[in-house]
Coordinates of C-alpha atoms in Angstrom, one line a residue:
Chain A
M1 CA -18.3 8.5 -10.0
K2 CA -15.3 10.8 -10.6
A3 CA -13.2 8.5 -8.4
F4 CA -14.3 5.5 -10.4
K5 CA -13.5 7.3 -13.7
N6 CA -10.1 8.4 -12.4
H7 CA -9.3 4.9 -11.2
F8 CA -10.5 3.3 -14.5
V9 CA -8.5 5.7 -16.6
F10 CA -5.4 5.1 -14.5
E11 CA -5.7 1.3 -14.7
F12 CA -6.3 1.5 -18.5
K13 CA -3.2 3.6 -19.0
T14 CA -1.3 1.1 -16.7
G15 CA -2.2 -1.7 -19.1
I16 CA -0.1 0.1 -21.7
R17 CA 2.6 1.9 -19.6
D18 CA 3.6 -1.2 -17.6
K19 CA 5.9 -3.2 -19.8
N20 CA 4.7 -6.6 -18.5
L21 CA 1.1 -5.7 -19.0
L22 CA 1.8 -4.2 -22.5
L23 CA 3.4 -7.5 -23.4
L24 CA 0.5 -9.6 -22.0
N25 CA -2.3 -7.3 -23.3
Y26 CA -1.0 -6.7 -26.8
L27 CA 2.5 -7.9 -27.9
F28 CA 2.2 -11.6 -26.9
P29 CA -1.4 -12.1 -28.2
L30 CA -0.9 -10.2 -31.4
G31 CA 2.6 -11.8 -32.0
L32 CA 1.1 -15.3 -31.3
Y33 CA -1.8 -14.5 -33.7
I34 CA 0.5 -13.5 -36.5
M35 CA 2.8 -16.6 -35.9
L36 CA -0.1 -19.1 -35.7
G37 CA -1.9 -17.5 -38.7
F38 CA 1.1 -18.1 -41.0
L39 CA 2.0 -21.4 -39.4
M40 CA -1.4 -23.1 -39.2
K41 CA -2.4 -22.0 -42.7
N42 CA -0.5 -25.0 -44.1
I43 CA -0.4 -27.5 -41.3
N44 CA -3.9 -27.2 -39.8
P45 CA -6.4 -25.7 -42.2
D46 CA -9.3 -26.6 -39.8
F47 CA -7.9 -24.1 -37.3
M48 CA -8.1 -21.3 -39.9
E49 CA -11.9 -21.9 -39.9
I50 CA -12.1 -20.7 -36.3
I51 CA -8.9 -18.6 -36.1
I52 CA -10.9 -15.5 -35.2
P53 CA -12.8 -16.9 -32.1
S54 CA -9.7 -19.0 -31.2
M55 CA -7.3 -16.0 -31.2
V56 CA -9.8 -13.8 -29.4
V57 CA -10.2 -16.4 -26.7
I58 CA -6.4 -17.0 -26.5
S59 CA -5.8 -13.3 -26.2
I60 CA -8.4 -13.1 -23.4
L61 CA -6.7 -15.9 -21.6
I62 CA -3.3 -14.3 -21.9
S63 CA -4.3 -10.9 -20.6
T64 CA -6.6 -12.1 -17.9
I65 CA -5.3 -15.5 -16.6
L66 CA -1.7 -14.5 -17.0
G67 CA -1.9 -10.7 -16.8
L68 CA -4.3 -10.0 -14.0
P69 CA -3.1 -12.0 -11.0
D70 CA 0.5 -10.8 -10.7
P71 CA -0.1 -7.0 -10.3
L72 CA -2.7 -7.8 -7.6
V73 CA -0.2 -9.9 -5.6
K74 CA 2.6 -7.3 -6.1
S75 CA 0.4 -4.4 -5.1
R76 CA -0.5 -6.3 -1.9
E77 CA 3.1 -7.1 -1.2
A78 CA 4.3 -3.5 -1.9
G79 CA 1.7 -2.0 0.5
I80 CA -0.2 -0.3 -2.3
F81 CA -3.5 -1.6 -1.1
R82 CA -2.7 -0.2 2.4
S83 CA -2.4 3.2 0.8
Y84 CA -5.7 2.6 -1.0
K85 CA -7.4 1.5 2.2
I86 CA -6.5 4.5 4.3
N87 CA -7.6 6.8 1.5
G88 CA -11.0 5.1 1.1
V89 CA -10.5 3.1 -2.1
P90 CA -13.1 0.3 -1.8
A91 CA -12.0 -3.3 -2.2
T92 CA -14.7 -3.7 -4.9
S93 CA -12.9 -1.1 -7.1
I94 CA -9.6 -2.9 -6.7
V95 CA -11.2 -6.2 -7.7
V96 CA -13.4 -5.0 -10.5
I97 CA -11.6 -2.1 -12.2
P98 CA -8.5 -3.9 -13.5
P99 CA -10.6 -6.7 -15.2
L100 CA -12.8 -4.0 -16.8
T101 CA -9.8 -2.1 -18.2
T102 CA -8.3 -5.4 -19.3
I103 CA -11.5 -6.2 -21.2
M104 CA -11.2 -2.8 -22.9
H105 CA -7.7 -3.8 -24.1
M106 CA -9.1 -7.1 -25.3
I107 CA -11.7 -5.3 -27.3
V108 CA -8.9 -3.4 -29.0
V109 CA -7.0 -6.6 -29.7
A110 CA -10.2 -8.3 -31.1
I111 CA -10.8 -5.2 -33.3
I112 CA -7.2 -5.7 -34.7
I113 CA -7.6 -9.5 -35.1
I114 CA -11.0 -9.7 -36.8
P115 CA -10.3 -7.6 -40.0
T116 CA -6.7 -8.7 -40.4
A117 CA -7.6 -12.4 -40.1
F118 CA -10.3 -11.9 -42.7
T119 CA -7.9 -10.1 -45.1
M120 CA -4.6 -11.8 -44.4
F121 CA -5.7 -15.4 -43.7
D122 CA -9.2 -15.6 -45.4
A123 CA -10.7 -16.4 -42.1
P124 CA -14.5 -16.7 -42.1
L125 CA -16.2 -13.9 -40.3
P126 CA -18.8 -14.8 -37.6
Q127 CA -22.3 -15.3 -39.1
N128 CA -24.0 -13.9 -36.0
W129 CA -22.2 -10.8 -34.7
L130 CA -24.5 -10.2 -31.8
Y131 CA -23.8 -13.7 -30.4
F132 CA -20.1 -13.3 -31.1
I133 CA -20.0 -10.1 -29.0
L134 CA -22.0 -11.6 -26.2
I135 CA -19.9 -14.8 -26.1
F136 CA -16.7 -12.6 -26.2
L137 CA -18.0 -10.7 -23.2
L138 CA -18.9 -13.9 -21.4
I139 CA -15.5 -15.6 -21.7
A140 CA -13.9 -12.3 -20.8
F141 CA -16.1 -12.2 -17.7
I142 CA -15.2 -15.6 -16.4
S143 CA -11.5 -15.4 -17.4
A144 CA -11.2 -12.0 -15.7
G145 CA -13.0 -13.4 -12.7
L146 CA -10.6 -16.4 -12.5
G147 CA -7.6 -14.0 -13.0
V148 CA -8.5 -11.8 -10.1
L149 CA -9.4 -14.7 -7.9
I150 CA -6.0 -16.2 -8.5
G151 CA -4.4 -12.9 -7.6
V152 CA -6.5 -12.5 -4.5
A153 CA -6.0 -16.1 -3.2
S154 CA -2.3 -16.6 -4.1
S155 CA 0.2 -16.1 -1.4
S156 CA 3.0 -15.0 -3.7
S157 CA 3.9 -14.2 -7.2
R158 CA 5.4 -17.7 -7.6
A159 CA 2.0 -19.2 -6.6
T160 CA 0.2 -17.1 -9.2
I161 CA 2.4 -18.4 -12.0
L162 CA 1.6 -22.0 -10.9
W163 CA -2.2 -21.5 -10.8
S164 CA -2.3 -19.4 -13.9
Q165 CA -0.3 -21.9 -15.9
L166 CA -2.6 -24.7 -14.6
I167 CA -5.4 -23.1 -16.5
F168 CA -3.5 -21.5 -19.4
L169 CA -1.4 -24.4 -20.6
P170 CA -4.2 -27.1 -20.8
S171 CA -6.4 -24.5 -22.4
M172 CA -3.8 -24.1 -25.2
I173 CA -3.5 -27.8 -25.7
I174 CA -6.9 -29.3 -25.2
G175 CA -9.1 -26.1 -25.0
G176 CA -10.6 -26.7 -28.4
F177 CA -8.5 -24.3 -30.4
F178 CA -6.1 -26.6 -32.4
I179 CA -7.7 -30.0 -31.9
P180 CA -11.5 -30.4 -32.2
Q181 CA -12.9 -31.7 -29.0
N182 CA -14.5 -34.7 -30.7
L183 CA -11.1 -36.0 -31.8
L184 CA -9.7 -36.1 -28.3
P185 CA -9.6 -39.3 -26.2
D186 CA -12.4 -39.5 -23.6
I187 CA -10.3 -38.6 -20.6
L188 CA -8.8 -35.6 -22.3
K189 CA -12.3 -34.6 -23.5
K190 CA -13.4 -34.6 -19.9
I191 CA -10.4 -32.6 -18.8
G192 CA -11.0 -30.2 -21.7
I193 CA -14.5 -29.5 -20.6
L194 CA -13.2 -28.4 -17.2
L195 CA -11.7 -25.4 -19.0
P196 CA -13.6 -22.2 -19.7
S197 CA -12.0 -21.9 -23.2
T198 CA -13.6 -25.2 -24.3
H199 CA -17.0 -23.9 -23.5
A200 CA -16.3 -20.5 -25.1
I201 CA -15.1 -22.2 -28.4
N202 CA -18.1 -24.5 -28.4
L203 CA -20.4 -21.5 -27.9
F204 CA -18.7 -19.6 -30.7
R205 CA -19.0 -22.6 -33.0
Y206 CA -22.7 -23.1 -32.2
Y207 CA -24.0 -19.6 -32.0
S208 CA -21.7 -17.6 -34.2
Y209 CA -20.6 -20.2 -36.9
N210 CA -23.7 -22.4 -36.9
Q211 CA -21.7 -25.6 -36.2
S212 CA -22.9 -28.6 -34.2
I213 CA -21.2 -29.2 -30.8
G214 CA -23.0 -32.4 -29.6
Y215 CA -24.8 -31.1 -26.6
N216 CA -27.2 -28.3 -25.6
P217 CA -25.1 -25.1 -25.6
V218 CA -27.2 -23.6 -22.9
W219 CA -25.2 -25.7 -20.4
S220 CA -22.0 -23.9 -21.5
L221 CA -23.7 -20.6 -21.1
V222 CA -24.9 -21.4 -17.6
I223 CA -21.5 -22.8 -16.6
L224 CA -19.6 -19.7 -17.8
I225 CA -22.1 -17.3 -16.2
V226 CA -22.3 -19.0 -12.9
G227 CA -18.5 -19.6 -12.9
G228 CA -17.9 -15.9 -13.6
I229 CA -20.3 -14.7 -10.9
L230 CA -18.7 -17.2 -8.4
S231 CA -15.2 -16.0 -9.3
F232 CA -15.9 -12.3 -8.8
G233 CA -17.9 -13.0 -5.7
L234 CA -15.2 -15.1 -4.1
A235 CA -12.5 -12.6 -5.2
I236 CA -14.3 -9.8 -3.4
Y237 CA -15.0 -12.0 -0.4
L238 CA -11.4 -13.2 -0.1
F239 CA -9.7 -9.9 -0.8
N240 CA -7.0 -9.1 1.7
W241 CA -5.5 -5.6 2.0
D242 CA -2.0 -6.6 3.0
N243 CA 0.2 -9.5 3.5
Q244 CA 0.9 -8.7 7.2
N245 CA -2.7 -8.9 8.1
K246 CA -3.5 -12.5 8.9
T247 CA -7.1 -11.8 9.8
R248 CA -9.1 -12.6 6.7
R249 CA -12.7 -13.5 6.0
G250 CA -12.2 -16.9 4.4
H251 CA -9.5 -19.4 3.7
P252 CA -7.9 -18.9 0.3
A253 CA -8.9 -22.5 -0.5
F254 CA -12.5 -21.3 -0.8
A255 CA -11.4 -20.1 -4.2
F256 CA -11.8 -23.6 -5.5
F257 CA -15.6 -23.1 -5.2
A258 CA -15.4 -21.1 -8.4
I259 CA -14.7 -24.1 -10.5
I260 CA -17.7 -26.1 -9.2
P261 CA -19.8 -25.3 -12.3
L262 CA -17.0 -26.5 -14.5
I263 CA -16.6 -29.7 -12.6
I264 CA -20.3 -30.3 -12.8
G265 CA -20.1 -29.7 -16.5
A266 CA -17.3 -32.2 -16.9
I267 CA -19.3 -34.8 -15.0
F268 CA -22.6 -34.4 -16.9
L269 CA -21.7 -33.2 -20.4
P270 CA -20.8 -35.7 -23.1
Chain B
M1 CA -12.3 23.2 28.2
K2 CA -10.1 20.5 26.7
D3 CA -11.3 19.0 23.4
T4 CA -10.1 15.4 23.3
V5 CA -9.9 14.1 19.7
V6 CA -8.1 10.8 20.3
E7 CA -9.0 8.6 23.2
V8 CA -7.2 5.3 23.6
N9 CA -8.1 2.9 26.4
K10 CA -6.2 -0.3 27.2
L11 CA -5.4 -1.0 23.5
R12 CA -3.9 -4.4 23.0
K13 CA -2.5 -6.2 19.9
A14 CA -0.5 -9.4 19.9
Y15 CA 1.1 -11.4 17.1
G16 CA 1.0 -15.0 18.4
D17 CA 3.0 -14.9 21.6
L18 CA 4.5 -11.5 20.9
V19 CA 2.5 -8.7 22.6
A20 CA 3.2 -5.7 20.3
V21 CA 0.9 -3.3 22.1
D22 CA 0.2 -4.1 25.8
D23 CA -2.9 -2.3 27.3
I24 CA -1.8 1.2 26.5
S25 CA -4.0 4.2 27.2
F26 CA -3.5 7.9 26.2
N27 CA -5.5 10.9 25.1
V28 CA -4.7 13.5 22.6
E29 CA -6.2 17.0 22.7
K30 CA -7.2 19.1 19.7
G31 CA -4.3 20.9 18.2
E32 CA -1.6 18.9 19.9
I33 CA 1.4 17.3 18.3
F34 CA 1.6 14.1 20.2
G35 CA 4.8 12.1 19.8
L36 CA 4.9 8.4 20.2
L37 CA 8.6 7.6 20.9
G38 CA 10.3 4.3 21.1
P39 CA 13.0 2.1 19.7
N40 CA 12.4 -0.1 16.7
G41 CA 9.8 -2.8 17.6
A42 CA 8.4 -0.8 20.5
G43 CA 4.9 -0.9 19.1
K44 CA 4.6 2.6 17.6
T45 CA 3.6 1.5 14.2
T46 CA 1.2 -1.2 15.4
T47 CA -0.5 1.3 17.7
F48 CA -0.9 3.7 14.7
E49 CA -2.1 0.9 12.4
C50 CA -4.8 -0.1 14.9
L51 CA -6.0 3.5 15.1
E52 CA -5.9 3.9 11.4
G53 CA -8.0 0.7 10.8
L54 CA -5.3 -1.3 9.2
R55 CA -5.2 -3.8 12.0
K56 CA -7.8 -5.1 14.3
P57 CA -6.9 -4.7 18.0
D58 CA -7.2 -7.7 20.3
G59 CA -8.5 -5.6 23.1
G60 CA -9.3 -2.2 24.4
T61 CA -11.2 0.7 22.9
F62 CA -10.5 3.9 21.1
K63 CA -12.3 6.9 19.8
L64 CA -11.4 9.3 17.1
M65 CA -13.2 12.7 17.1
G66 CA -15.5 11.2 19.7
E67 CA -16.5 8.3 17.5
S68 CA -15.6 4.6 17.9
P69 CA -14.9 3.3 14.4
N70 CA -15.7 -0.3 15.3
Y71 CA -13.6 -1.2 12.3
N72 CA -15.9 0.6 10.0
Y73 CA -13.8 3.4 8.7
S74 CA -15.9 4.5 5.8
N75 CA -17.1 7.5 7.9
L76 CA -13.7 8.3 9.3
R77 CA -11.7 8.4 6.1
S78 CA -12.3 12.1 5.9
T79 CA -11.3 12.6 9.5
I80 CA -7.9 11.1 9.4
G81 CA -4.9 11.6 7.1
V82 CA -2.2 9.0 7.2
Q83 CA 1.4 9.0 6.1
L84 CA 2.4 5.4 6.5
Q85 CA 5.9 4.2 7.3
T86 CA 5.8 1.6 4.6
S87 CA 3.4 2.1 1.8
G88 CA 3.6 2.5 -1.8
L89 CA 1.8 3.6 -5.0
P90 CA 1.7 1.8 -8.3
D91 CA 5.0 2.2 -10.1
S92 CA 3.5 3.8 -13.1
M93 CA 1.3 6.3 -11.3
R94 CA 2.4 9.9 -11.9
V95 CA 2.6 12.5 -9.1
D96 CA -0.4 14.5 -10.5
E97 CA -2.3 11.3 -11.1
A98 CA -1.8 10.2 -7.5
M99 CA -3.1 13.5 -6.3
N100 CA -6.2 13.3 -8.6
F101 CA -6.7 9.7 -7.8
F102 CA -6.9 10.0 -4.0
S103 CA -8.6 13.4 -4.0
A104 CA -11.4 12.0 -6.0
Y105 CA -11.8 9.2 -3.5
H106 CA -12.0 11.8 -0.7
N107 CA -14.4 13.8 -2.9
V108 CA -12.2 16.9 -2.7
T109 CA -10.5 19.0 -5.4
S110 CA -6.9 18.1 -6.1
R111 CA -4.4 20.1 -3.9
Y112 CA -1.7 21.0 -6.4
D113 CA -0.6 23.7 -4.0
L114 CA 0.5 21.0 -1.5
L115 CA 2.6 19.4 -4.2
E116 CA 4.2 22.8 -5.0
R117 CA 4.8 23.5 -1.3
L118 CA 6.5 20.1 -0.8
G119 CA 8.8 20.7 -3.8
L120 CA 7.0 18.3 -6.2
R121 CA 5.9 20.8 -8.8
E122 CA 8.7 19.9 -11.2
K123 CA 7.8 16.2 -10.7
M124 CA 4.1 16.3 -11.5
G125 CA 4.5 14.1 -14.6
T126 CA 7.1 11.8 -13.0
Q127 CA 6.1 8.2 -12.4
Y128 CA 6.3 7.0 -8.8
H129 CA 9.0 4.4 -9.3
T130 CA 11.5 7.0 -10.5
L131 CA 11.1 9.3 -7.5
S132 CA 13.8 9.3 -4.8
T133 CA 12.9 8.0 -1.3
G134 CA 12.6 11.6 0.0
L135 CA 10.3 12.6 -2.8
K136 CA 8.1 9.5 -2.3
R137 CA 7.7 10.5 1.4
R138 CA 6.9 14.1 0.5
L139 CA 4.2 12.8 -2.0
S140 CA 2.9 10.5 0.7
L141 CA 2.6 13.5 3.0
A142 CA 0.9 15.6 0.4
L143 CA -1.7 12.9 -0.2
A144 CA -2.3 12.6 3.5
L145 CA -3.0 16.3 3.7
A146 CA -5.0 16.6 0.5
H147 CA -8.5 16.3 2.2
N148 CA -7.5 18.6 5.1
P149 CA -8.1 16.0 7.8
P150 CA -8.5 17.2 11.4
I151 CA -6.3 14.3 12.6
L152 CA -3.0 13.5 11.0
F153 CA -0.9 10.4 11.6
L154 CA 2.8 10.7 10.7
D155 CA 4.9 7.6 11.0
E156 CA 8.6 8.4 10.8
P157 CA 7.8 11.3 8.5
T158 CA 11.4 12.6 8.1
A159 CA 13.0 9.3 7.4
G160 CA 15.0 9.7 4.2
L161 CA 14.4 13.5 4.0
D162 CA 17.3 16.0 3.5
V163 CA 17.8 18.8 6.1
Q164 CA 15.9 21.4 4.0
S165 CA 12.9 19.1 3.6
R166 CA 12.9 18.2 7.3
V167 CA 12.8 21.9 8.3
E168 CA 10.0 22.5 5.8
L169 CA 8.1 19.6 7.2
H170 CA 8.5 20.8 10.8
N171 CA 7.3 24.2 9.7
M172 CA 4.3 22.7 8.1
M173 CA 3.5 20.7 11.2
K174 CA 3.6 23.8 13.3
E175 CA 1.3 25.6 10.8
L176 CA -1.1 22.7 10.8
Q177 CA -1.1 22.7 14.6
E178 CA -1.8 26.4 14.7
S179 CA -4.8 25.8 12.3
G180 CA -6.2 23.2 14.7
T181 CA -5.0 20.0 13.2
T182 CA -4.1 17.3 15.7
I183 CA -0.9 15.4 14.8
L184 CA 0.1 12.0 16.0
L185 CA 3.8 11.5 15.3
A186 CA 5.6 8.2 15.6
T187 CA 9.3 8.6 15.5
H188 CA 12.6 7.4 17.0
D189 CA 14.2 10.8 16.2
M190 CA 14.3 12.4 19.6
A191 CA 15.5 15.7 18.4
E192 CA 12.5 15.9 16.1
A193 CA 10.1 15.0 18.9
E194 CA 11.7 17.5 21.2
K195 CA 11.5 20.2 18.6
T196 CA 7.9 19.6 17.4
A197 CA 5.9 17.7 19.9
T198 CA 3.7 19.3 22.5
R199 CA 3.5 16.0 24.4
V200 CA 5.2 12.7 24.0
A201 CA 4.7 9.2 25.3
I202 CA 7.7 6.8 25.5
L203 CA 6.8 3.3 24.4
L204 CA 8.9 0.3 25.2
R205 CA 8.0 -3.3 24.5
G206 CA 4.4 -2.4 23.9
K207 CA 3.9 -0.4 27.1
I208 CA 3.9 3.3 27.7
I209 CA 6.7 4.1 30.1
T210 CA 6.1 7.8 30.6
T211 CA 4.0 10.6 29.2
G212 CA 4.4 14.3 29.4
T213 CA 5.8 17.4 27.6
P214 CA 9.4 17.0 26.4
H215 CA 10.4 19.5 29.1
E216 CA 8.6 17.5 31.8
I217 CA 10.2 14.3 30.7
T218 CA 13.7 15.7 30.5
A219 CA 13.3 17.5 33.9
S220 CA 12.1 14.4 35.7
G221 CA 15.2 12.4 35.2
A222 CA 18.5 12.2 37.1
G223 CA 20.1 13.9 34.1
L224 CA 22.9 16.3 34.8
T225 CA 23.2 19.7 33.2
K226 CA 26.4 20.2 31.4
I227 CA 28.1 23.6 32.1
S228 CA 31.1 24.5 29.8
V229 CA 33.2 27.5 30.9
R230 CA 36.2 29.2 29.2
V231 CA 38.1 32.0 31.0
E232 CA 40.9 34.3 29.9
G233 CA 43.3 33.6 32.7
S234 CA 44.1 30.4 34.7
S235 CA 41.7 30.8 37.6
L236 CA 39.9 27.5 36.7
S237 CA 43.2 25.6 36.2
I238 CA 43.7 24.9 39.8
P239 CA 42.5 21.4 40.6
N240 CA 40.0 20.5 43.3
I241 CA 37.9 23.7 43.0
I242 CA 34.5 22.7 44.4
F243 CA 31.5 24.4 43.0
S244 CA 28.1 23.8 44.5
N245 CA 26.0 20.8 43.2
V246 CA 28.8 19.7 40.8
T247 CA 29.1 15.9 40.7
Q248 CA 31.9 15.6 38.2
Y249 CA 34.1 17.7 35.9
L250 CA 36.5 17.4 33.1
S251 CA 38.8 19.5 30.9
K252 CA 38.4 19.6 27.1
D253 CA 40.4 21.9 24.9
E254 CA 40.3 25.2 26.6
Y255 CA 37.0 24.5 28.4
K256 CA 36.3 23.3 31.9
I257 CA 33.1 21.1 31.9
Y258 CA 31.1 20.7 35.0
F259 CA 28.1 18.4 35.4
S260 CA 25.6 19.8 37.9
T261 CA 22.4 18.7 39.6
N262 CA 21.4 22.4 40.1
P263 CA 22.7 24.5 37.2
G264 CA 21.5 27.8 38.6
K265 CA 23.5 27.5 41.8
T266 CA 26.5 26.1 40.0
V267 CA 26.6 28.9 37.4
S268 CA 26.3 31.6 40.2
S269 CA 29.1 30.1 42.2
I270 CA 31.4 29.8 39.1
I271 CA 30.8 33.4 38.1
E272 CA 31.4 34.6 41.6
Y273 CA 34.6 32.6 41.9
I274 CA 35.9 33.9 38.5
S275 CA 35.1 37.5 39.6
R276 CA 36.9 36.9 43.0
Q277 CA 39.9 35.7 41.2
K278 CA 39.9 38.9 38.9
D279 CA 39.6 36.7 35.9
S280 CA 37.4 37.3 32.8
L281 CA 34.8 35.0 31.4
I282 CA 35.1 34.3 27.6
D283 CA 32.4 31.7 27.1
L284 CA 29.8 29.9 29.2
R285 CA 27.4 27.3 27.9
V286 CA 24.6 25.5 29.8
E287 CA 23.2 22.4 28.1
R288 CA 20.2 20.8 29.7
P289 CA 19.8 17.0 29.3
S290 CA 18.1 16.4 26.0
L291 CA 15.0 14.2 25.4
E292 CA 17.4 11.7 23.9
D293 CA 19.5 11.6 27.1
R294 CA 16.4 11.1 29.1
F295 CA 15.0 8.5 26.6
L296 CA 18.3 6.5 26.8
E297 CA 18.2 6.8 30.6
I298 CA 14.7 5.4 30.8
T299 CA 15.0 2.7 28.2
N300 CA 18.4 1.5 29.5
K301 CA 16.9 1.2 33.0
K302 CA 13.9 -0.7 31.7
V303 CA 16.1 -3.0 29.5
R304 CA 18.4 -3.8 32.5
K305 CA 15.3 -4.7 34.5

């Protein structure tokens, strides 16, 4: 327990000490929030109705999908995990603790966004706080899972950028933040439903803001929960201690199994 | 009765077509400093990494403290301490945090005394990425020793260390040996091995070429002992003086240098000759072939083959 606590505290501090992580955990999400808050107020008033859940989800995507993979790849390349292995640090701790500390940073960011959006931009507060918190944790869970899975399965830092952007950029454009999903062409709607952010925004709309989403939200709940469990399970299964060791338990391509629930959702949901 | 703590039997590891470790076998007794010597690429690090559980061997068996790990090292983490040749810590991890971090995983109290002993006291709050190479290696050693392991693996431990730190490390190794710790040392620094190791194995192209104490290995070669003599007069200036067992000689500065196959007999005959010539001896030095000389002799012979 003491080891876990030490590891957790160290990783939490790293999220602030490391300039790249500080940028991705705090500066970029909060800077983007301030910018979008002032910009969208005049050009997209609909966005201001859901600015709180949108900015919370965007912050989560930035810190998890963009922030989690690269340190994992660099640590593996620099032989840090070899040091961990010979000193008895379990692989599970390496895979689980960084996402947990990242979620802690996200909670801090959400605590900054919620009251300031309410006071600065007249953003409506969630009508059901319990659901808001649970959905926040759920999207953080699957995003963190995908983040570590990208880090574990990627062969290099360059590959992590590719895979991370493949999730992050479409999420920003068709992930339900700026353009309501029902206004998208059918094909983009289908692609959008492949993204965890779309499900998260739909869940926030339905459970926290009492808005209609056009399908049973339980499906989104199931997709995010199963996707998160698969992501973490595969990340632990595919974890490799060092780049030189070619013997690994499964092919990195197994990582694609994590998106099966999202693909099923895209096929069957309207 | 000997207490074997490391038993390696026909260990083999290949990377594709390259056989890095080729059916090597050796034993290490409790309290020994066992040096694995060899040029770069000889297979020293791969051998260590197999024993440390970082790589899965392709063949052979080994036991540490009588137990075969079978690639499940969870029960052996407290048994071995490892200073890797190439390893790292997170850039932002401070020296004291590293000690706390790994000590907690070993379930022992943090050994700040080791940090002090290794000259890291002033650097407790310093982040890893700002430490010099030498300080990083010292920290790595402190972390390897923190849980007081009975077997210690040191892979090129003095690379990047200054002279003072090397001496301190060698003293520490001797102290650890005296307290019963078994040390496996991989190095290509022959002087270090000769000074510290109780036994050495010379590894070349994945195979052990020879094993023994440094003295046994140096004595087994055809190496010639170098005898340097300086006299007051000119008794040795006469060319073609033949001393027993001398195969070649040369002059350098004011010294006459003889290479002998039997230094005892040669020195006696030189002294006798000088005395007979009523000359006086100013300086006489006898230098046995070093481990490095013998290592070069062995490896050159093998490379030529």
